[in-house]
XYZ file of N, CA and C in Angstrom:
423
model
N 2.981 10.070 -9.317
C 2.713 8.530 -9.485
C 4.074 7.807 -10.084
N 4.506 6.950 -9.628
C 5.777 6.282 -9.947
C 5.386 5.116 -10.721
N 6.293 4.587 -11.673
C 6.123 3.553 -12.698
C 7.176 2.597 -12.149
N 6.861 1.630 -11.466
C 7.908 0.520 -11.256
C 7.449 -0.852 -12.049
N 8.452 -1.027 -13.008
C 7.992 -2.367 -13.769
C 6.682 -2.094 -14.515
N 5.767 -2.949 -14.338
C 4.575 -2.958 -14.979
C 3.437 -2.277 -13.921
N 3.995 -1.998 -12.626
C 3.165 -1.754 -11.719
C 3.050 -0.131 -11.576
N 2.012 0.503 -11.253
C 1.863 1.887 -11.009
C 1.811 2.240 -9.495
N 2.723 2.731 -9.054
C 2.716 2.985 -7.415
C 2.415 4.415 -7.177
N 0.997 4.499 -6.538
C 0.654 5.691 -6.090
C 0.881 5.851 -4.681
N 0.821 7.062 -3.990
C 1.000 7.424 -2.937
C 0.495 6.551 -1.718
N -0.878 6.198 -2.194
C -1.594 5.291 -1.200
C -0.939 3.950 -1.368
N -0.586 3.502 -2.457
C 0.098 2.032 -2.258
C 1.445 2.160 -1.625
N 2.077 3.233 -1.748
C 3.398 3.336 -0.967
C 3.115 3.473 0.586
N 1.886 4.027 0.853
C 1.522 4.131 2.320
C 1.222 2.668 2.762
N 0.416 1.822 2.098
C 0.215 0.579 2.370
C 1.399 -0.302 2.535
N 2.524 -0.185 1.680
C 3.736 -0.883 1.665
C 4.490 -0.439 2.939
N 4.500 0.765 3.169
C 5.121 1.327 4.309
C 4.500 0.593 5.700
N 3.242 0.812 5.594
C 2.382 0.117 6.854
C 2.800 -1.300 6.983
N 2.731 -2.291 5.983
C 3.485 -3.481 6.104
C 4.721 -3.601 6.491
N 5.612 -2.790 5.922
C 7.187 -2.817 6.403
C 7.172 -2.158 7.880
N 6.429 -1.338 8.476
C 6.507 -1.088 9.981
C 6.275 -2.128 10.607
N 5.130 -2.908 10.216
C 4.796 -4.380 10.942
C 5.924 -4.952 10.975
N 6.375 -5.473 9.955
C 7.520 -6.321 9.504
C 8.690 -6.023 10.757
N 9.153 -4.665 10.518
C 10.234 -4.094 11.452
C 9.827 -4.188 12.978
N 8.460 -4.084 13.267
C 8.249 -4.161 14.765
C 8.262 -5.787 15.257
N 7.779 -6.470 14.093
C 7.979 -7.908 14.518
C 9.317 -8.405 14.648
N 10.190 -7.735 13.948
C 11.631 -8.264 14.245
C 12.076 -7.670 15.335
N 11.729 -6.522 15.861
C 12.255 -5.938 17.160
C 11.636 -6.862 18.160
N 10.230 -7.342 18.069
C 9.754 -7.951 19.213
C 10.521 -9.227 19.254
N 10.699 -10.177 18.397
C 11.274 -11.371 18.312
C 12.781 -10.937 18.815
N 13.427 -9.946 18.210
C 14.891 -9.944 18.702
C 14.967 -9.541 20.079
N 14.179 -8.564 20.553
C 14.244 -8.243 22.014
C 13.210 -8.819 22.987
N 12.651 -10.021 22.628
C 11.511 -10.662 23.508
C 11.838 -10.544 24.973
N 12.930 -10.939 25.478
C 13.276 -10.835 27.007
C 13.125 -9.333 27.556
N 13.838 -8.608 26.945
C 14.126 -7.264 27.517
C 12.784 -6.569 27.530
N 12.160 -6.553 26.263
C 10.625 -5.943 26.038
C 9.840 -6.533 26.790
N 9.738 -8.037 26.981
C 8.766 -8.674 27.721
C 8.735 -8.146 29.189
N 9.917 -7.882 29.796
C 10.112 -7.538 31.174
C 9.921 -6.036 31.297
N 9.883 -5.222 30.409
C 9.489 -3.800 30.164
C 8.020 -3.705 30.362
N 7.244 -4.539 29.550
C 5.928 -4.473 29.310
C 5.280 -5.302 30.227
N 5.853 -6.250 30.921
C 5.173 -7.070 31.941
C 4.596 -8.210 31.303
N 5.257 -8.892 30.085
C 4.616 -9.867 29.491
C 5.693 -10.958 29.383
N 5.376 -12.239 29.027
C 6.293 -13.264 28.872
C 7.033 -13.340 27.440
N 8.242 -13.613 27.583
C 8.936 -13.692 26.352
C 8.272 -14.361 25.222
N 7.662 -15.496 25.558
C 6.951 -16.343 24.500
C 5.917 -15.437 23.738
N 5.222 -14.415 24.400
C 3.983 -13.727 23.928
C 4.669 -12.636 23.121
N 5.865 -12.202 23.459
C 6.547 -11.114 22.548
C 6.944 -11.869 21.360
N 7.452 -13.183 21.080
C 7.945 -13.897 20.120
C 6.786 -14.090 19.215
N 5.849 -14.638 19.935
C 4.530 -14.948 19.185
C 3.927 -13.736 18.402
N 3.942 -12.704 19.091
C 3.364 -11.417 18.366
C 4.393 -10.918 17.455
N 5.699 -11.145 17.588
C 6.516 -10.643 16.635
C 6.393 -11.451 15.493
N 6.261 -12.915 15.523
C 5.873 -13.794 14.221
C 4.696 -13.216 13.755
N 3.621 -12.894 14.324
C 2.192 -12.606 13.855
C 2.717 -11.270 13.126
N 3.089 -10.200 13.746
C 3.499 -8.943 12.879
C 4.251 -9.388 11.732
N 5.279 -10.221 11.754
C 6.126 -10.592 10.678
C 5.206 -11.044 9.356
N 4.333 -12.008 9.734
C 3.265 -12.651 8.890
C 2.493 -11.592 8.215
N 1.704 -10.926 9.173
C 0.784 -10.026 8.653
C 1.330 -8.737 7.827
N 2.505 -8.393 8.136
C 3.046 -7.178 7.386
C 3.558 -7.808 6.198
N 4.146 -8.912 6.239
C 4.593 -9.564 4.962
C 3.442 -9.600 3.952
N 2.279 -10.375 4.298
C 1.037 -10.471 3.648
C 0.604 -9.111 3.128
N 0.735 -8.120 4.011
C 0.260 -6.766 3.530
C 0.971 -6.230 2.253
N 2.294 -6.350 2.550
C 3.319 -6.049 1.362
C 3.002 -6.845 0.065
N 2.912 -8.112 0.310
C 2.563 -9.097 -0.927
C 1.356 -8.612 -1.601
N 0.240 -8.307 -0.893
C -1.014 -8.365 -1.308
C -1.648 -6.926 -1.732
N -0.772 -5.893 -1.419
C -1.107 -4.527 -1.750
C -1.457 -4.076 -3.308
N -0.545 -4.792 -4.194
C -0.783 -4.684 -5.738
C -2.063 -5.153 -6.029
N -2.505 -6.147 -5.478
C -3.580 -7.174 -5.871
C -4.996 -6.868 -5.403
N -5.059 -5.888 -4.310
C -6.242 -5.620 -3.712
C -6.457 -4.090 -3.755
N -8.001 -3.793 -3.942
C -8.174 -2.353 -4.040
C -7.560 -1.580 -2.844
N -7.137 -0.416 -3.319
C -6.701 0.484 -2.170
C -7.901 0.861 -1.059
N -8.990 0.860 -1.832
C -10.197 0.882 -0.554
C -10.120 -0.095 0.459
N -10.032 -1.376 -0.006
C -10.001 -2.419 0.800
C -8.657 -2.348 1.757
N -7.496 -1.991 1.349
C -6.503 -1.920 2.074
C -6.620 -0.942 3.182
N -7.011 0.342 2.849
C -7.247 1.313 3.528
C -8.402 1.104 4.656
N -9.316 0.648 4.425
C -10.453 0.358 5.311
C -9.897 -0.724 6.550
N -9.074 -1.608 5.970
C -8.463 -2.899 6.952
C -7.310 -2.126 7.945
N -6.603 -1.166 7.152
C -5.492 -0.464 7.915
C -6.229 0.366 9.028
N -7.385 1.039 8.608
C -8.070 1.958 9.811
C -8.684 1.209 10.870
N -9.240 -0.061 10.532
C -9.649 -0.770 11.480
C -8.698 -1.346 12.429
N -7.325 -1.914 11.728
C -6.339 -2.337 12.440
C -5.903 -1.115 13.528
N -5.541 0.006 12.860
C -5.030 1.070 13.644
C -6.001 1.517 14.922
N -7.415 1.465 14.687
C -8.321 1.849 15.510
C -8.085 0.842 16.584
N -8.256 -0.344 16.364
C -7.997 -1.444 17.415
C -6.774 -1.315 18.322
N -5.707 -0.918 17.610
C -4.369 -0.776 18.148
C -4.518 0.307 19.165
N -5.124 1.541 18.805
C -5.427 2.537 19.927
C -6.150 2.202 21.117
N -7.262 1.364 20.733
C -8.034 1.113 21.822
C -7.389 -0.030 22.793
N -6.562 -0.822 22.185
C -5.827 -1.833 22.952
C -4.670 -0.986 23.755
N -4.031 -0.057 23.213
C -3.258 0.507 23.795
C -3.763 1.400 24.958
N -4.938 2.052 24.827
C -5.610 2.757 25.849
C -6.162 1.839 27.030
N -6.626 0.686 26.590
C -6.996 -0.212 27.674
C -5.803 -0.769 28.391
N -4.601 -1.140 27.652
C -3.474 -1.442 28.615
C -3.120 -0.224 29.566
N -3.120 0.810 29.115
C -2.587 2.176 29.955
C -3.613 2.309 31.109
N -4.674 2.212 30.873
C -5.620 2.469 31.909
C -5.528 1.129 32.948
N -5.299 -0.065 32.477
C -5.171 -1.097 33.548
C -3.809 -0.938 34.360
N -2.647 -0.465 33.529
C -1.610 -0.110 34.190
C -1.733 1.000 35.167
N -2.289 1.880 34.872
C -2.612 3.110 35.928
C -3.452 2.625 36.970
N -4.259 1.713 36.876
C -5.066 1.176 38.024
C -4.205 -0.063 38.814
N -2.978 -0.072 38.495
C -2.121 -1.096 39.095
C -2.198 -2.221 38.808
N -2.997 -2.742 37.549
C -3.003 -4.194 37.249
C -1.657 -4.523 36.434
N -1.348 -5.661 36.481
C 0.038 -5.985 35.613
C -0.327 -6.556 34.071
N -1.668 -6.781 33.873
C -2.087 -7.357 32.443
C -2.156 -6.508 31.484
N -1.890 -4.981 31.722
C -1.849 -4.081 30.617
C -1.169 -4.275 29.454
N 0.006 -4.767 29.888
C 1.083 -5.122 28.488
C 0.762 -6.728 27.788
N 0.137 -7.323 28.557
C -0.366 -8.436 28.122
C -1.588 -7.975 26.982
N -2.566 -7.207 27.484
C -3.552 -6.986 26.681
C -3.207 -6.440 25.304
N -2.314 -5.389 25.586
C -1.664 -4.740 24.076
C -0.912 -5.962 23.267
N -0.051 -6.688 23.921
C 0.587 -7.800 23.284
C -0.450 -8.677 22.496
N -1.347 -8.973 23.307
C -2.454 -9.993 22.856
C -3.167 -9.497 21.474
N -3.275 -8.312 21.493
C -3.970 -7.522 20.290
C -2.887 -7.683 19.179
N -1.540 -7.285 19.481
C -0.590 -7.526 18.608
C -0.433 -9.043 18.098
N -0.736 -9.880 18.587
C -0.609 -11.067 18.232
C -1.935 -11.494 17.276
N -3.198 -11.074 17.610
C -4.280 -11.519 16.987
C -4.463 -10.617 15.759
N -4.444 -9.518 15.833
C -4.892 -8.442 14.924
C -4.083 -8.373 13.740
N -2.868 -8.649 13.610
C -2.129 -8.673 12.328
C -2.464 -10.006 11.431
N -2.671 -10.983 12.224
C -3.181 -12.395 11.749
C -4.809 -12.074 11.111
N -5.609 -11.605 11.773
C -6.986 -11.331 11.399
C -6.834 -10.290 10.123
N -6.074 -9.366 10.166
C -5.757 -8.356 8.968
C -5.342 -9.245 7.637
N -4.479 -10.038 7.989
C -3.688 -10.872 6.651
C -4.964 -11.701 6.194
N -5.754 -12.456 7.132
C -6.566 -13.154 6.576
C -7.784 -12.504 5.897
N -8.147 -11.421 6.338
C -9.029 -10.506 5.637
C -8.458 -9.852 4.452
N -7.454 -9.769 4.368
C -6.782 -9.114 3.135
C -6.637 -10.358 2.230
N -6.389 -11.234 2.271
C -6.294 -12.376 1.376
C -7.463 -12.887 1.017
N -8.463 -12.939 1.668
C -10.212 -13.170 1.233
C -10.649 -12.032 0.631
N -10.069 -10.722 0.635
C -11.019 -9.761 -0.273
C -10.641 -10.047 -1.700
N -11.742 -9.348 -2.260
C -11.733 -9.682 -3.945
C -10.603 -8.924 -4.603
N -10.055 -9.544 -5.501
C -8.861 -8.756 -6.120
C -9.285 -7.719 -6.658
N -8.365 -6.730 -6.838
C -8.659 -5.347 -7.277
C -9.120 -5.562 -8.873
N -9.845 -4.896 -9.433
C -10.241 -4.905 -10.803
C -9.074 -4.173 -11.605
N -8.969 -4.971 -12.801
C -7.788 -4.700 -13.649
C -8.226 -3.416 -14.128
N -7.131 -2.484 -14.093
C -7.357 -1.252 -15.050
C -6.885 -1.474 -16.420
N -7.548 -0.455 -17.242
C -7.369 -0.505 -18.740
C -6.023 -0.568 -19.187
N -4.984 -0.083 -18.504
C -3.734 -0.398 -18.740
C -3.255 -1.839 -18.654
N -3.404 -2.269 -17.501
C -3.197 -3.650 -17.026
C -3.857 -4.630 -18.191
N -4.885 -4.390 -18.455
C -5.859 -5.196 -19.323
C -5.097 -5.314 -20.916
N -4.709 -4.106 -21.254
C -4.081 -3.940 -22.538
C -2.712 -4.728 -22.567
N -2.068 -4.367 -21.458
C -0.755 -5.130 -21.338
C -0.918 -6.764 -21.297
N -2.035 -7.338 -20.801
C -2.212 -8.782 -20.813
C -2.673 -9.262 -22.131
N -3.382 -8.485 -22.910
C -3.719 -8.973 -24.205
C -2.636 -8.907 -25.317
N -1.681 -7.871 -24.989
C -0.599 -7.736 -25.787
C 0.366 -9.214 -25.644
N 0.227 -9.696 -24.413
C 1.269 -10.868 -24.212
C 0.749 -12.064 -25.062
Protein backbone atom coordinates (compact mmCIF):
# COMPACT_ATOMS: atom_id res chain seq x y z
CA UNK A 1 0.00 0.00 0.00
CA UNK A 2 1.45 3.36 -0.99
CA UNK A 3 0.86 6.64 0.82
CA UNK A 4 0.12 9.58 -1.47
CA UNK A 5 -0.43 12.73 0.54
CA UNK A 6 -3.24 11.90 2.95
CA UNK A 7 -4.62 9.15 0.70
CA UNK A 8 -3.80 5.49 1.01
CA UNK A 9 -3.56 3.94 -2.41
CA UNK A 10 -4.21 0.20 -2.53
CA UNK A 11 -3.79 -2.09 -5.52
CA UNK A 12 -7.55 -2.03 -5.95
CA UNK A 13 -7.58 1.76 -5.98
CA UNK A 14 -4.74 1.82 -8.49
CA UNK A 15 -6.69 -0.66 -10.63
CA UNK A 16 -9.79 1.55 -10.58
CA UNK A 17 -7.70 4.60 -11.50
CA UNK A 18 -6.07 2.61 -14.32
CA UNK A 19 -9.53 1.56 -15.55
CA UNK A 20 -10.59 5.20 -15.66
CA UNK A 21 -7.35 6.19 -17.38
CA UNK A 22 -7.91 3.51 -20.02
CA UNK A 23 -11.38 4.94 -20.70
CA UNK A 24 -9.89 8.43 -21.04
CA UNK A 25 -7.18 7.22 -23.45
CA UNK A 26 -9.73 5.26 -25.49
CA UNK A 27 -11.91 8.38 -25.58
CA UNK A 28 -9.02 10.48 -26.88
CA UNK A 29 -8.30 7.86 -29.56
CA UNK A 30 -11.95 7.78 -30.64
CA UNK A 31 -12.15 11.57 -30.92
CA UNK A 32 -8.75 11.98 -32.60
CA UNK A 33 -9.32 9.15 -35.07
CA UNK A 34 -13.07 9.48 -35.54
CA UNK A 35 -13.10 9.38 -39.34
CA UNK A 36 -10.63 6.52 -39.99
CA UNK A 37 -11.84 4.44 -37.02
CA UNK A 38 -15.43 5.07 -38.05
CA UNK A 39 -14.72 3.76 -41.55
CA UNK A 40 -12.96 0.72 -40.10
CA UNK A 41 -15.88 -0.08 -37.79
CA UNK A 42 -18.58 0.96 -40.25
CA UNK A 43 -19.90 3.76 -38.06
CA UNK A 44 -20.43 7.46 -38.57
CA UNK A 45 -17.68 9.80 -37.39
CA UNK A 46 -20.17 11.66 -35.16
CA UNK A 47 -20.85 8.40 -33.28
CA UNK A 48 -17.12 7.93 -32.76
CA UNK A 49 -16.84 11.48 -31.39
CA UNK A 50 -19.90 11.04 -29.15
CA UNK A 51 -18.49 7.77 -27.86
CA UNK A 52 -15.10 9.35 -27.28
CA UNK A 53 -16.63 12.21 -25.32
CA UNK A 54 -18.71 9.77 -23.23
CA UNK A 55 -15.57 7.76 -22.46
CA UNK A 56 -13.66 10.92 -21.52
CA UNK A 57 -16.45 11.98 -19.15
CA UNK A 58 -16.94 8.50 -17.68
CA UNK A 59 -13.22 7.86 -17.23
CA UNK A 60 -12.63 11.27 -15.70
CA UNK A 61 -15.44 10.80 -13.20
CA UNK A 62 -14.16 7.31 -12.38
CA UNK A 63 -10.70 8.70 -11.64
CA UNK A 64 -12.13 11.57 -9.60
CA UNK A 65 -14.52 9.51 -7.51
CA UNK A 66 -12.33 6.46 -6.86
CA UNK A 67 -11.08 7.77 -3.52
CA UNK A 68 -14.49 8.82 -2.25
CA UNK A 69 -16.44 5.64 -3.08
CA UNK A 70 -16.01 2.17 -1.64
CA UNK A 71 -13.85 -0.18 -3.63
CA UNK A 72 -16.67 -2.70 -3.49
CA UNK A 73 -18.95 -0.27 -5.34
CA UNK A 74 -16.23 0.61 -7.86
CA UNK A 75 -15.44 -3.06 -8.47
CA UNK A 76 -19.09 -4.01 -8.96
CA UNK A 77 -19.58 -1.18 -11.44
CA UNK A 78 -16.41 -2.11 -13.33
CA UNK A 79 -17.52 -5.75 -13.53
CA UNK A 80 -20.94 -4.73 -14.83
CA UNK A 81 -19.40 -2.32 -17.36
CA UNK A 82 -16.87 -4.86 -18.62
CA UNK A 83 -19.48 -7.64 -18.81
CA UNK A 84 -21.67 -5.40 -20.96
CA UNK A 85 -18.63 -4.50 -23.06
CA UNK A 86 -17.96 -8.17 -23.79
CA UNK A 87 -21.62 -8.82 -24.63
CA UNK A 88 -21.78 -5.79 -26.93
CA UNK A 89 -18.54 -6.84 -28.65
CA UNK A 90 -19.87 -10.39 -29.15
CA UNK A 91 -23.18 -9.08 -30.49
CA UNK A 92 -21.30 -6.80 -32.89
CA UNK A 93 -19.05 -9.63 -34.05
CA UNK A 94 -22.00 -11.96 -34.59
CA UNK A 95 -23.81 -9.31 -36.61
CA UNK A 96 -20.71 -8.67 -38.71
CA UNK A 97 -20.26 -12.40 -39.26
CA UNK A 98 -23.82 -12.63 -40.53
CA UNK A 99 -23.11 -9.84 -42.99
CA UNK A 100 -24.88 -7.04 -41.13
CA UNK A 101 -23.32 -3.61 -41.26
CA UNK A 102 -24.58 -2.52 -37.83
CA UNK A 103 -22.16 -4.54 -35.69
CA UNK A 104 -19.78 -1.61 -35.24
CA UNK A 105 -22.68 0.70 -34.46
CA UNK A 106 -23.93 -1.65 -31.73
CA UNK A 107 -20.50 -1.71 -30.12
CA UNK A 108 -20.04 2.04 -30.40
CA UNK A 109 -23.53 2.71 -29.07
CA UNK A 110 -22.58 0.68 -25.99
CA UNK A 111 -19.35 2.69 -25.70
CA UNK A 112 -21.47 5.84 -25.75
CA UNK A 113 -24.17 4.88 -23.24
CA UNK A 114 -22.31 2.66 -20.77
CA UNK A 115 -19.60 5.12 -19.58
CA UNK A 116 -22.27 7.71 -18.86
CA UNK A 117 -24.41 5.19 -16.95
CA UNK A 118 -21.29 4.08 -15.06
CA UNK A 119 -20.50 7.70 -14.14
CA UNK A 120 -24.07 8.44 -13.01
CA UNK A 121 -24.15 5.32 -10.82
CA UNK A 122 -20.73 6.08 -9.35
CA UNK A 123 -21.67 9.68 -8.51
CA UNK A 124 -25.00 8.51 -7.02
CA UNK A 125 -23.34 5.80 -4.88
CA UNK A 126 -22.95 6.43 -1.18
CA UNK A 127 -19.59 7.87 -0.17
CA UNK A 128 -17.14 5.41 1.32
CA UNK A 129 -17.13 5.35 5.12
CA UNK A 130 -14.20 7.22 6.63
CA UNK A 131 -11.40 5.09 8.00
CA UNK A 132 -10.20 5.67 11.54
CA UNK A 133 -7.02 7.29 10.15
CA UNK A 134 -9.06 9.77 8.09
CA UNK A 135 -11.35 10.53 11.04
CA UNK A 136 -8.34 11.18 13.30
CA UNK A 137 -6.85 13.47 10.65
CA UNK A 138 -10.14 15.40 10.31
CA UNK A 139 -10.47 15.91 14.07
CA UNK A 140 -6.83 17.07 14.28
CA UNK A 141 -7.60 19.94 11.86
